[in-house]
Coordinates of C-alpha atoms and ligand atoms in Angstrom, one line a residue:
X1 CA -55.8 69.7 87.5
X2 CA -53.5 71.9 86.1
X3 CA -52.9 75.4 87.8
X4 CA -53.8 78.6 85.6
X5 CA -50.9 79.6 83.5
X6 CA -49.1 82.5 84.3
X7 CA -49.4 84.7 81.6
X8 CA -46.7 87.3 79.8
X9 CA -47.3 89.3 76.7
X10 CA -43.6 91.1 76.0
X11 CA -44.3 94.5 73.6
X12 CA -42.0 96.8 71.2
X13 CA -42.6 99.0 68.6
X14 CA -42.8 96.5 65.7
X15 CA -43.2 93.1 67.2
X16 CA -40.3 92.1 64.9
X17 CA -37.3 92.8 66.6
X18 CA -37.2 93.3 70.2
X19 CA -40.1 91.5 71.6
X20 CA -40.2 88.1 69.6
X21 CA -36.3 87.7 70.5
X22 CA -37.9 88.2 74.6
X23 CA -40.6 86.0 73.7
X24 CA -37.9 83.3 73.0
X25 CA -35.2 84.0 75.0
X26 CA -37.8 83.8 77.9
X27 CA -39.5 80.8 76.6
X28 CA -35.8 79.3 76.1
X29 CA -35.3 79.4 80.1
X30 CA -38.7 78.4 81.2
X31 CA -38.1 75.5 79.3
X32 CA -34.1 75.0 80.6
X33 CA -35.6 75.2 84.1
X34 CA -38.5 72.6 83.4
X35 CA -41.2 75.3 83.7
X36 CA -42.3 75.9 80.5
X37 CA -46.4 74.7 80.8
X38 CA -46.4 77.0 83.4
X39 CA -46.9 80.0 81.2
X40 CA -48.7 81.6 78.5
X41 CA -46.1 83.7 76.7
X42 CA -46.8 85.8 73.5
X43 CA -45.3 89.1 71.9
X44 CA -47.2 92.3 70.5
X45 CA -46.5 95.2 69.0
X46 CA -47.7 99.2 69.3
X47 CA -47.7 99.7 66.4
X48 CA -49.3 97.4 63.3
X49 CA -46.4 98.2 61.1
X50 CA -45.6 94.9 60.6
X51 CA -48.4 92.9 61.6
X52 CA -48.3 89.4 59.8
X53 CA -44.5 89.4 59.3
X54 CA -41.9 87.4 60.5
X55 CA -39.5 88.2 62.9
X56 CA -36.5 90.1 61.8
X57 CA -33.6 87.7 60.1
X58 CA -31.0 89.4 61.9
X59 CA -32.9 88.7 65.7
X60 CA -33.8 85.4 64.4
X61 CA -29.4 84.9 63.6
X62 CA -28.5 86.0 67.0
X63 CA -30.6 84.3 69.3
X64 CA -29.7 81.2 66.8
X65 CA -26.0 81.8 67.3
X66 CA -27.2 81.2 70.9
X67 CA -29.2 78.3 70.4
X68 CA -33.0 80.2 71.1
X69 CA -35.4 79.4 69.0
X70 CA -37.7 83.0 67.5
X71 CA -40.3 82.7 65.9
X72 CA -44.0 83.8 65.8
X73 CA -45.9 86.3 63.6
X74 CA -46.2 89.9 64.2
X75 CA -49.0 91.4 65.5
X76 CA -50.8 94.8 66.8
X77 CA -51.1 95.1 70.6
X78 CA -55.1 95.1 71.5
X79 CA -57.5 96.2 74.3
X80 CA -58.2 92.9 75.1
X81 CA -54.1 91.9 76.2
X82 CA -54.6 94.1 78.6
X83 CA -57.6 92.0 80.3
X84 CA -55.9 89.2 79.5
X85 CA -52.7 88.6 80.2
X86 CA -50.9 89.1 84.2
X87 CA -48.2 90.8 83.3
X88 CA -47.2 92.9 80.0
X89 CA -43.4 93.7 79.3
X90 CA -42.7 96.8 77.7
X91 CA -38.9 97.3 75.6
X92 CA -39.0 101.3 76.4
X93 CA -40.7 104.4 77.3
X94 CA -42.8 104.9 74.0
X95 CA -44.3 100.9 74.4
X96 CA -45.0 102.1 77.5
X97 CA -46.9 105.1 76.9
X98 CA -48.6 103.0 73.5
X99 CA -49.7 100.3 76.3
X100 CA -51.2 103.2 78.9
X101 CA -53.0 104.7 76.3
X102 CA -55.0 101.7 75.8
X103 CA -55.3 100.7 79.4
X104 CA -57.0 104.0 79.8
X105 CA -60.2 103.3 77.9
X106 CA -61.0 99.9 79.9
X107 CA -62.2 99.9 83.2
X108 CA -60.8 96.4 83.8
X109 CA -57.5 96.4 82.7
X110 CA -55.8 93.3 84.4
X111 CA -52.0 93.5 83.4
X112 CA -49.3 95.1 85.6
X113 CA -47.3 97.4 82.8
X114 CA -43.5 96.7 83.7
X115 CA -40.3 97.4 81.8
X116 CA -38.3 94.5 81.1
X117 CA -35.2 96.5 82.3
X118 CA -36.8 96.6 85.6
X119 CA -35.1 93.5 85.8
X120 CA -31.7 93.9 84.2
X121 CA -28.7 94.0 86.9
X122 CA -27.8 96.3 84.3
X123 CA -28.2 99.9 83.2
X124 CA -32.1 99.4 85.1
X125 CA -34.6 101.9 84.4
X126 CA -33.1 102.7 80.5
X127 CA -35.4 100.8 77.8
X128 CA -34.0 98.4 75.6
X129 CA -32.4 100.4 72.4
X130 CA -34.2 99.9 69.2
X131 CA -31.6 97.9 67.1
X132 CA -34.2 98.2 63.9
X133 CA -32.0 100.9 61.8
X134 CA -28.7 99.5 63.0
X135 CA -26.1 97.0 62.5
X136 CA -25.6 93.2 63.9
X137 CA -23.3 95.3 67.2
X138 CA -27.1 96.6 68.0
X139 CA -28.5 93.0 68.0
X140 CA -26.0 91.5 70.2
X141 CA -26.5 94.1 72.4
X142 CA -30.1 93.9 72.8
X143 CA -30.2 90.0 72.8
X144 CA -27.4 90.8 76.2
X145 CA -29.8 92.9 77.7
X146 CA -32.8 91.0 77.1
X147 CA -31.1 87.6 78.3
X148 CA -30.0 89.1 81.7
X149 CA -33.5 90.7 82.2
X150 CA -35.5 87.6 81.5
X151 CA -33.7 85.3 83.7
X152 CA -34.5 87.5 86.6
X153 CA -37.7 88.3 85.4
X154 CA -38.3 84.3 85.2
X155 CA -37.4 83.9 88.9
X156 CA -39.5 86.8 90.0
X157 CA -42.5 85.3 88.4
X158 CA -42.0 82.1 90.0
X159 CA -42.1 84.0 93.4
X160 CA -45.0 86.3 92.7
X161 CA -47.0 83.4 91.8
X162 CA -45.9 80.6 93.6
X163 CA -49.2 78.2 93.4
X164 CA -49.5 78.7 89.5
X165 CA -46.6 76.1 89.2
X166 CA -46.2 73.5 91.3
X167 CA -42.6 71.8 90.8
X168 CA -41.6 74.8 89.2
X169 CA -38.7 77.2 90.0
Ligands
4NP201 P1 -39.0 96.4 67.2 O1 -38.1 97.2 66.1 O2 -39.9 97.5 67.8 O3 -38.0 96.0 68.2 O4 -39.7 95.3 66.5 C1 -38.7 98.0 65.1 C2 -39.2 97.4 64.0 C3 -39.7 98.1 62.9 C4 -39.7 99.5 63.0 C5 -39.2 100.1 64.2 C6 -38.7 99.4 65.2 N1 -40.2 100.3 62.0 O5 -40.2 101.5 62.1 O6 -40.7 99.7 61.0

């Protein structure tokens, strides 16, 4: 029998930039480091701005550049993400706030509320800019920070829940 999955909902504004590029950058690892089926991974957003669209071509051209696959649909972050998944993964301060605000209304909320900078060996604590209204400079930028963050935040999921994936790690 299979160990429950470990599972990781990242979050931004839109779900069309930011989040679906940490979706599959962190996917991308997982499945470098042969731990892929160990996780549930999906990406929301606060707001439902773009809910049914694609990610963004110019996050979609970067990660490619880098040979990470983004993809997915965007959707609205719900009540029920926060009872389901172990850990959510905010970009910034506002997804943040967007995420606590739900929480708030459930009496079981299950997900910790991190920032994915939390595990950056760089610049930790600031959020991950918005790159929306900017040029390709902002996208590179973001798909740096998010690269660095995931790869630690990959090995300290592996530690916190060490019996959820056997062989793993
Ligand atoms: P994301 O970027 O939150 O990283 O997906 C944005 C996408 C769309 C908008 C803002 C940020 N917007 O205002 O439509």
């Amino acid at each position: 029998m299979s160990a429950e999955r470990i599972s990781v909902l990242f979050v931004c504004l839109g779900n069309i930039c930011r989040s679906p590029l940490a979706e599959g950058v962190f996917r991308h690892f997982a499945r470098e480091r042969g731990v892929e089926d160990c996780f549930d991974i999906d990406s929301a957003g606060t707001s439902g701005y773009h809910a049914g669209d694609p990610p963004d071509s110019r996050s979609v051209a970067t990660a490619r550049s880098r040979g990470i696959r983004v993809e997915g649909r965007s959707r609205q972050l719900r009540a029920a993400d926060l009872q389901r998944f172990d850990y959510i993964v905010v970009m910034d301060d506002d997804n943040l706030r967007g995420a606590e605000r739900l929480a708030s209304g459930l009496t079981d909320a299950r997900a910790q509320l991190h920032l994915l900078r939390e595990w950056d060996t760089q610049g930790t604590g600031l959020g991950v800019p918005d790159p929306y209204s900017g040029g390709a400079q902002g996208f590179a930028e973001v798909q740096d920070i998010v690269e660095r963050s995931c790869d630690r935040l990959l090995d300290h999921l592996l530690r916190e829940y060490p019996t959820r994936c056997r062989g793993g790690g």
